[in-house]
Amino acid sequence: MAEMVRKSSSDEILNHWILAGSCILLIITGFAFLFHLEFVGSVFGGFNFMKTVHNWLGVVFILSLFYSMRHYLKDALEYDDDDVQWFKVAGGYLSHKVKVPPMGKYNPGQKLYYLAIVVAGIAIALSGFGIWLLKGNTTVMLLSHLVHNVAFCIFVIAVPVHIYLGTLANPGTFQIMVNGMVPLETAKKKYPKWIKAVGKM
Amino acid sequence: MANDKNRKAILVTPEDCIGCRGCQVACKSWNQLPGIKTKNNGTYQNPPDLAGAAFNIIRYNEVPSTENPVRWLFVSRRCMHCDDAGCMKICPAPGALYRTAEGAVAFDRDKCIGCKLCVNACPFDVPRYDAENKVTKCHLCFDRIGAAMQPACVKTCPTGALKFGDRAELIGTAKKQGFKTIYGEQDLGGLGTIYAFKDEPKLYGMKENPTIPYSVIFWHTYLKPLSVIGLGGVVAAAAIHYLAIGPHKEKDEEV
Ligand code: HEM
Ligand code: SF4
Ligand code: SF4
Ligand code: SF4
């Protein structure tokens, strides 16, 4: 057995799947409201119950988003010259021939993804609570409705990109969200600055 | 819909109204709506505005006049049955608000999820909610007109201030009678509650150029399509990327 290093803790993995599960169900039920998808409604026994599910999934989602901050926020706020260079070569995604600069635990694409999810997540949750609880105020309702839908558009674009990059586009990555482990040799190549920082290289 | 031959409408002629409020009572009676306890707040207008148990009200609109000591314009207020209906546009629950064959905007309270978005998208602040937070409003007596009867309010009106019929015919007749403005002829694709006015709509306390809130129009025209195009575009781009460029391989990192 090749030597493995732990990239994600088990509470991080559990929280990720709560975040991902609630987020994806929110997206599906959100689309059902937007486009009157009756077949989705019938899975929940009608739109009335689906609305209740959607509201409470929002609570689960925002709680797990806040909890995720202890896993990613610090990393996501730090950028260096290699991160700038990473963007110049588009992370190596547009050609396998370019030289990708050495990365830390997360590449800047992931870090910005995280920040986008935090910002859009807080916006979509606050506006969701606005529509749910502040029904009496027209300005709040209309503004919330608008913000909720702008944030929704960010989610339906950012999340599938993330899923593709975390699975098909980067074989082996998905395992990080299953058992948290990466082979040390792989980690040395993909996240050299992180491996150096934890003293394994 | 606006020019649809089957489209029915109620024509309101304030100058013919005597403020008897028979229409309010008939509506309550047909729709089995309870009375509302109100208090005198210095006007005969009662209840003060539309309510969960008041689908139509007469606005007691007193306006200045040089010819008469008092000039009162009694204006029936209710759902306008807009052709381009903000309430239907924003409603997330299929079937909660729906269009009848006669062009009315009716509702199905069992399908309403009580989100109350509709009142905020309505240019006329019409929808109200019952004790269980389900939508209620004038539905143009869809159950009566579907059976070739007149709406309860029209049936009871003793003066002809409320008339029900083919929308195009009502407008044609009112124009021939020389009314200055047919309010609602063009607004929002054409309203299903139209008004024959002798003066400016403003004088009758009507909203000039009613529109659905711009945020709702923006959402409907841009954000809704963007959500589908965005998701579809990303899935397509991922597929193309996978086939044309392919996933990262470990040996790539060794360059
Ligand atoms: C079923 C769909 C999903 C899969 C397969 C998936 C997969 C992954 C994987 C493999 C990682 C680890 C990446 C690494 O450590 O290099 C990760 C991280 C992460 N995921 Fe997901 N994920 C999914 C859905 C979601 C959703 C819906 C959200 C957001 C609401 C989300 C938010 C995150 C965040 C914030 C991270 C932290 C690192 C980063 O920014 O990439 N994930 N995911
Ligand atoms: S007046 Fe308001 S409630 Fe009536 S159809 Fe128009 S938007 Fe809907
Ligand atoms: S309150 Fe009912 S009718 Fe009004 S928008 Fe919400 S679901 Fe539709
Ligand atoms: S029943 Fe006719 S006359 Fe009486 S208040 Fe209503 S619209 Fe006016």
XYZ file of C-alpha atoms and ligand atoms in Angstrom:
523
model
C 0.000 0.000 0.000
C 1.205 3.398 -0.995
C 1.582 5.836 1.883
C -1.522 8.051 2.256
C -1.965 11.535 3.703
C -5.174 12.901 5.160
C -6.531 15.909 3.273
C -10.003 16.083 4.794
C -11.088 15.298 8.326
C -14.179 13.185 8.900
C -16.224 16.085 10.255
C -15.286 18.002 7.112
C -16.461 15.132 4.904
C -19.718 14.710 6.823
C -20.381 18.437 6.709
C -19.558 18.526 2.997
C -22.222 15.938 2.263
C -24.808 17.704 4.401
C -23.962 20.911 2.555
C -23.976 19.205 -0.846
C -27.127 17.180 -0.181
C -29.155 20.117 1.084
C -27.837 22.362 -1.676
C -28.725 19.957 -4.476
C -32.206 19.280 -3.070
C -32.716 23.020 -2.734
C -31.702 23.464 -6.373
C -34.072 20.725 -7.550
C -37.034 22.027 -5.541
C -36.086 25.576 -6.565
C -36.301 24.631 -10.228
C -39.654 22.975 -9.500
C -41.037 26.253 -8.113
C -39.561 28.301 -10.959
C -40.880 26.161 -13.768
C -43.887 24.487 -12.120
C -42.362 21.000 -12.422
C -45.330 18.953 -11.225
C -43.420 15.653 -11.263
C -40.936 17.028 -8.718
C -43.822 18.283 -6.590
C -45.472 14.879 -6.631
C -42.293 13.293 -5.210
C -42.940 15.432 -2.130
C -46.673 14.767 -2.168
C -47.479 18.217 -3.542
C -46.088 21.731 -3.588
C -47.364 22.551 -0.118
C -45.127 20.024 1.586
C -42.320 20.708 -0.867
C -42.374 24.347 0.293
C -41.927 23.220 3.913
C -39.078 20.919 2.890
C -37.436 23.705 0.881
C -37.643 26.146 3.824
C -36.082 23.776 6.326
C -33.418 22.541 3.908
C -32.417 26.197 3.722
C -31.821 26.136 7.476
C -29.722 22.955 7.192
C -27.794 24.450 4.283
C -26.876 27.728 5.960
C -25.872 26.011 9.207
C -23.538 23.633 7.393
C -22.209 26.526 5.289
C -21.288 28.374 8.471
C -19.714 25.231 9.904
C -17.643 24.788 6.718
C -15.899 28.077 7.452
C -13.642 26.383 9.965
C -12.457 24.071 7.192
C -11.938 26.405 4.269
C -12.262 30.089 5.113
C -8.665 30.721 6.200
C -7.195 29.033 3.106
C -9.706 30.747 0.841
C -8.612 34.199 1.958
C -4.873 33.748 1.256
C -3.423 34.180 -2.218
C 0.164 34.375 -3.497
C 2.045 34.870 -6.788
C 1.662 31.216 -7.719
C -2.105 31.696 -7.528
C -1.859 34.558 -10.016
C 0.273 32.388 -12.294
C -2.306 29.577 -11.904
C -4.925 31.795 -13.533
C -2.528 32.678 -16.375
C -2.307 29.007 -17.309
C -6.026 28.494 -16.551
C -5.067 25.912 -13.962
C -3.820 23.639 -16.722
C -7.395 22.840 -17.685
C -7.190 24.170 -21.228
C -3.976 22.373 -22.136
C -2.036 19.595 -20.455
C 1.230 20.988 -21.860
C 1.480 24.159 -19.778
C 3.413 24.226 -16.517
C 1.072 24.642 -13.554
C 2.740 26.471 -10.645
C 3.091 24.655 -7.302
C -0.107 24.784 -5.265
C -1.007 24.764 -1.588
C -3.852 22.724 -0.160
C -6.377 24.380 -2.486
C -5.883 26.028 -5.839
C -7.220 29.568 -6.326
C -10.123 28.246 -8.391
C -11.277 26.215 -5.396
C -10.681 29.119 -3.047
C -12.702 31.507 -5.144
C -15.373 28.841 -5.546
C -15.585 28.656 -1.799
C -15.893 32.423 -1.418
C -18.549 32.517 -4.142
C -20.526 29.830 -2.319
C -20.207 31.711 0.972
C -21.351 35.025 -0.515
C -24.116 33.558 -2.676
C -25.043 31.169 0.153
C -25.517 33.943 2.695
C -27.443 35.994 0.126
C -29.729 33.125 -0.844
C -30.352 32.167 2.790
C -31.074 35.700 4.000
C -33.390 36.389 1.078
C -35.032 33.009 1.575
C -35.762 33.861 5.179
C -37.096 37.214 3.962
C -39.641 35.532 1.688
C -40.467 32.972 4.357
C -40.847 35.215 7.383
C -41.261 38.872 6.367
C -44.329 38.556 4.176
C -45.859 41.839 5.282
C -43.288 44.144 3.673
C -43.441 44.615 -0.111
C -39.922 46.051 -0.435
C -38.408 43.202 1.561
C -40.406 40.625 -0.392
C -39.549 41.942 -3.844
C -35.889 42.552 -2.998
C -35.616 39.098 -1.434
C -37.281 37.529 -4.443
C -34.750 39.212 -6.746
C -31.684 38.414 -4.622
C -32.840 34.822 -4.123
C -33.034 34.301 -7.859
C -29.740 36.046 -8.697
C -27.982 33.859 -6.123
C -29.788 30.826 -7.524
C -28.263 31.531 -10.950
C -24.786 31.652 -9.360
C -25.415 28.283 -7.714
C -26.718 26.476 -10.791
C -23.601 27.583 -12.679
C -20.936 27.186 -9.961
C -22.077 23.891 -8.430
C -22.043 21.733 -11.593
C -18.574 23.108 -12.469
C -17.440 22.059 -8.995
C -18.976 18.608 -9.323
C -17.294 18.052 -12.685
C -13.900 19.204 -11.370
C -14.269 17.107 -8.220
C -15.081 13.935 -10.147
C -14.505 13.329 -13.863
C -12.030 16.136 -14.555
C -9.659 15.144 -11.740
C -9.639 11.376 -11.265
C -8.836 10.429 -7.684
C -10.173 13.668 -6.184
C -13.586 12.297 -5.316
C -11.953 9.959 -2.818
C -11.062 12.977 -0.686
C -14.757 13.426 0.010
C -15.173 9.708 0.770
C -12.363 8.833 3.166
C -10.350 12.049 3.184
C -7.123 10.392 1.993
C -4.749 11.144 -0.902
C -1.697 9.037 -1.847
C 1.378 10.897 -0.598
C 3.053 10.746 -4.017
C 0.014 12.338 -5.678
C -0.209 14.975 -2.964
C 3.463 15.893 -3.445
C 2.749 16.678 -7.080
C -0.638 18.328 -6.695
C -0.245 20.219 -3.426
C 3.553 20.542 -2.885
C 3.380 23.690 -0.770
C 0.846 22.139 1.560
C 2.855 18.907 1.902
C 5.980 20.957 2.683
C 4.052 22.969 5.242
C 2.923 19.810 7.051
C 6.531 18.526 6.965
C 6.111 15.474 4.732
C 8.372 16.730 1.938
C -56.115 37.121 -24.859
C -56.684 40.871 -25.005
C -58.523 40.627 -28.304
C -59.914 37.190 -27.673
C -63.563 37.018 -28.720
C -64.469 34.843 -25.740
C -62.980 37.182 -23.207
C -65.532 38.397 -20.690
C -65.260 41.488 -18.540
C -67.005 43.619 -15.952
C -67.533 47.224 -16.965
C -67.710 49.680 -14.067
C -69.404 53.037 -14.582
C -68.880 55.076 -11.393
C -71.332 57.836 -12.366
C -74.137 55.265 -12.406
C -73.294 53.912 -8.960
C -75.426 54.967 -5.986
C -73.164 53.419 -3.367
C -75.754 50.939 -2.149
C -73.082 48.261 -1.700
C -75.435 45.540 -2.827
C -72.467 44.219 -4.814
C -70.395 43.775 -1.658
C -73.206 41.881 0.035
C -74.017 39.712 -2.989
C -70.352 38.743 -3.272
C -70.189 37.724 0.376
C -73.385 35.798 0.052
C -72.338 33.838 -3.045
C -68.827 33.162 -1.760
C -70.007 32.481 1.812
C -67.656 35.032 3.292
C -68.021 36.059 6.942
C -68.668 39.635 8.037
C -65.748 41.776 9.103
C -65.874 43.780 12.295
C -64.815 47.315 11.447
C -64.972 50.673 13.156
C -66.105 54.043 11.924
C -63.100 55.930 10.727
C -64.838 58.920 9.283
C -65.912 57.520 5.929
C -68.767 55.464 4.589
C -66.214 53.277 2.828
C -66.434 50.003 4.669
C -64.470 47.782 5.003
C -61.630 50.247 4.395
C -59.965 48.062 1.766
C -60.122 44.596 0.194
C -59.770 41.841 2.762
C -59.698 38.077 2.997
C -63.487 38.206 3.369
C -64.067 41.181 1.032
C -63.407 40.446 -2.640
C -64.895 43.739 -3.789
C -65.491 47.076 -2.139
C -66.929 50.404 -3.192
C -64.418 53.200 -2.758
C -66.183 56.332 -1.512
C -64.178 58.879 -3.380
C -65.072 62.489 -2.664
C -63.726 64.955 -5.199
C -63.899 68.754 -5.532
C -66.697 70.155 -7.629
C -67.793 73.620 -8.698
C -71.298 72.556 -9.722
C -72.316 70.535 -6.670
C -71.768 70.972 -2.974
C -70.617 67.359 -2.860
C -69.258 65.197 -5.628
C -68.888 61.577 -4.722
C -67.448 59.035 -7.106
C -68.231 55.495 -6.070
C -65.665 53.176 -7.649
C -65.824 49.404 -7.461
C -62.435 47.986 -6.446
C -61.605 44.352 -7.025
C -59.242 42.081 -8.984
C -58.664 43.481 -12.472
C -58.212 40.075 -14.120
C -55.188 41.400 -15.992
C -54.228 39.785 -19.253
C -50.571 40.054 -18.201
C -51.143 39.147 -14.565
C -48.276 39.785 -12.138
C -49.833 37.453 -9.588
C -49.795 34.509 -12.005
C -46.313 35.354 -13.209
C -44.707 35.207 -9.780
C -46.722 32.358 -8.257
C -44.490 29.313 -7.616
C -47.347 26.843 -7.149
C -48.790 25.415 -10.381
C -52.555 25.789 -10.567
C -52.873 28.023 -7.504
C -53.771 30.918 -9.792
C -55.136 30.034 -13.194
C -56.827 31.535 -16.228
C -60.386 30.459 -16.989
C -61.816 30.072 -20.497
C -63.536 33.453 -20.012
C -60.214 35.142 -19.263
C -60.715 35.458 -15.503
C -57.855 34.902 -13.057
C -59.233 32.337 -10.616
C -57.549 30.511 -7.746
C -57.460 27.057 -6.213
C -56.840 27.419 -2.509
C -55.732 23.802 -2.097
C -52.843 24.394 -4.476
C -51.768 27.704 -2.921
C -48.702 27.329 -0.707
C -49.330 30.593 1.142
C -46.073 32.282 0.123
C -47.842 35.644 -0.420
C -45.633 36.565 -3.340
C -48.671 37.316 -5.502
C -49.811 40.439 -3.661
C -46.356 41.945 -4.122
C -46.360 41.341 -7.873
C -49.909 42.640 -8.330
C -49.973 46.195 -9.714
C -53.220 46.831 -7.809
C -52.470 45.302 -4.388
C -55.362 42.890 -4.759
C -54.726 39.356 -3.407
C -55.638 38.768 0.227
C -55.349 35.669 2.402
C -57.769 33.649 4.506
C -57.253 32.333 8.012
C -55.054 29.519 6.678
C -52.952 31.924 4.633
C -54.406 30.742 1.340
C -54.975 33.253 -1.440
C -58.445 34.794 -1.847
C -59.724 37.470 -4.214
C -62.415 38.191 -6.791
C -62.509 35.320 -9.297
C -65.098 36.899 -11.587
C -67.565 34.305 -10.249
C -65.958 31.754 -12.580
C -68.382 29.154 -11.248
C -71.392 31.278 -12.220
C -70.199 32.639 -15.552
C -69.093 29.134 -16.549
C -72.772 28.186 -16.144
C -73.960 31.162 -18.238
C -74.961 33.259 -15.206
C -73.780 36.734 -14.324
C -71.314 37.390 -11.512
C -73.153 37.837 -8.202
C -72.228 41.517 -7.886
C -73.437 42.355 -11.397
C -76.640 40.388 -10.940
C -77.495 42.391 -7.862
C -76.507 45.864 -9.067
C -79.732 47.893 -9.408
C -78.373 50.674 -11.629
C -76.163 49.099 -14.258
C -73.030 50.573 -12.700
C -71.669 47.050 -13.031
C -72.154 45.318 -16.347
C -70.911 41.922 -17.404
C -70.443 40.702 -20.965
C -68.131 40.230 -23.896
C -65.196 42.493 -23.265
C -64.981 43.834 -26.801
C -68.708 44.598 -26.871
C -68.647 46.394 -23.516
C -65.773 48.571 -24.687
C -67.467 49.275 -28.023
C -70.715 50.345 -26.381
C -69.013 52.535 -23.777
C -67.041 54.288 -26.500
C -70.183 54.950 -28.486
C -71.751 56.453 -25.392
C -68.936 58.981 -25.429
C -66.943 58.136 -22.305
C -63.621 59.936 -22.222
C -61.494 57.068 -20.986
C -61.946 53.329 -20.982
C -59.584 52.482 -18.162
C -57.956 49.100 -18.663
C -58.505 48.827 -22.385
C -54.759 48.515 -23.031
C -53.057 48.365 -19.618
C -51.262 45.114 -18.799
C -52.380 43.545 -22.035
C -55.945 44.617 -21.302
C -57.799 44.312 -18.008
C -60.846 42.156 -17.353
C -62.310 44.812 -15.065
C -62.699 47.936 -17.161
C -63.958 51.357 -16.227
C -65.921 53.932 -18.213
C -64.725 57.333 -17.018
C -65.921 60.821 -17.887
C -62.797 62.400 -16.377
C -59.137 61.579 -15.838
C -58.557 58.192 -14.143
C -56.644 60.078 -11.450
C -59.848 61.772 -10.317
C -61.403 58.370 -9.684
C -58.392 57.398 -7.599
C -57.040 54.992 -10.205
C -53.402 54.187 -10.735
C -52.080 55.694 -13.958
C -50.009 53.364 -16.156
C -50.140 50.366 -13.823
C -47.169 48.009 -14.265
C -45.881 44.810 -12.773
C -42.865 45.660 -10.525
C -39.689 45.907 -12.644
C -37.833 43.389 -10.500
C -40.508 40.824 -11.321
C -40.298 41.599 -15.037
C -36.479 41.400 -14.917
C -36.675 38.081 -13.085
C -39.177 36.690 -15.536
C -37.392 37.838 -18.719
C -33.743 37.291 -17.748
C -33.148 35.344 -14.554
C -35.489 32.445 -15.232
C -33.976 31.677 -18.671
C -30.455 32.293 -17.313
C -30.873 29.569 -14.694
C -31.639 26.981 -17.363
C -29.126 28.224 -19.923
C -26.475 28.467 -17.185
C -26.967 24.922 -15.953
C -27.262 23.501 -19.468
C -24.252 25.486 -20.653
C -22.052 24.200 -17.837
C -23.081 20.588 -18.438
C -22.388 20.988 -22.168
C -19.063 22.730 -21.542
C -18.003 19.982 -19.126
C -18.843 17.309 -21.688
C -16.921 19.130 -24.405
C -13.963 19.679 -22.076
C -13.927 16.023 -21.125
C -13.940 14.882 -24.749
C -11.734 17.564 -26.318
C -9.134 18.167 -23.616
C -9.696 15.372 -21.168
C -9.125 14.964 -17.436
C -5.927 15.732 -15.558
C -3.552 12.785 -15.556
C -0.882 12.319 -12.939
C 1.933 12.290 -15.463
C 0.940 15.787 -16.619
C 2.092 17.136 -13.306
C 5.604 15.828 -13.899
C 6.517 18.275 -16.668
C -22.594 15.599 -5.587
C -21.941 16.629 -5.780
C -20.556 16.997 -5.233
C -19.363 16.331 -5.351
C -19.121 15.029 -6.075
C -18.366 17.113 -4.646
C -17.020 16.780 -4.525
C -16.080 17.481 -3.801
C -14.714 17.108 -3.633
C -14.079 15.872 -4.226
C -14.101 18.058 -2.861
C -12.658 18.062 -2.403
C -11.785 18.870 -3.283
C -10.360 18.924 -2.759
O -10.168 18.770 -1.545
O -9.471 19.171 -3.574
C -15.094 19.047 -2.539
C -14.853 20.186 -1.801
C -15.803 21.152 -1.548
N -17.159 21.121 -1.906
Fe -18.054 19.688 -2.990
N -18.980 18.236 -4.127
C -20.317 18.198 -4.470
C -21.283 19.140 -4.166
C -21.026 20.306 -3.477
C -21.994 21.362 -3.274
C -23.451 21.333 -3.767
C -21.367 22.350 -2.591
C -21.871 23.706 -2.144
C -22.848 24.181 -1.756
C -20.020 21.926 -2.351
C -19.066 22.659 -1.667
C -17.750 22.289 -1.499
C -16.764 23.126 -0.872
C -17.030 24.522 -0.307
C -15.541 22.410 -0.887
C -14.208 22.935 -0.314
C -13.083 23.069 -1.256
C -13.329 23.781 -2.532
O -13.571 24.993 -2.489
O -13.310 23.108 -3.576
N -19.837 20.683 -2.894
N -16.302 18.672 -3.113
S -55.291 42.659 -10.446
Fe -53.648 41.676 -9.331
S -54.563 39.798 -8.561
Fe -55.918 40.539 -10.197
S -55.160 39.492 -12.062
Fe -54.109 41.487 -11.947
S -52.175 40.970 -10.911
Fe -53.573 39.281 -10.499
S -49.740 32.975 -1.970
Fe -50.603 31.246 -3.124
S -51.455 32.123 -4.979
Fe -50.117 33.700 -4.060
S -48.104 33.396 -5.107
Fe -48.063 32.178 -3.244
S -48.752 30.136 -3.861
Fe -49.358 31.550 -5.492
S -74.502 47.220 -6.463
Fe -74.140 48.610 -8.186
S -74.996 50.580 -7.494
Fe -74.810 49.306 -5.657
S -72.777 49.850 -4.879
Fe -72.458 48.062 -6.180
S -71.901 48.928 -8.167
Fe -72.839 50.614 -6.962
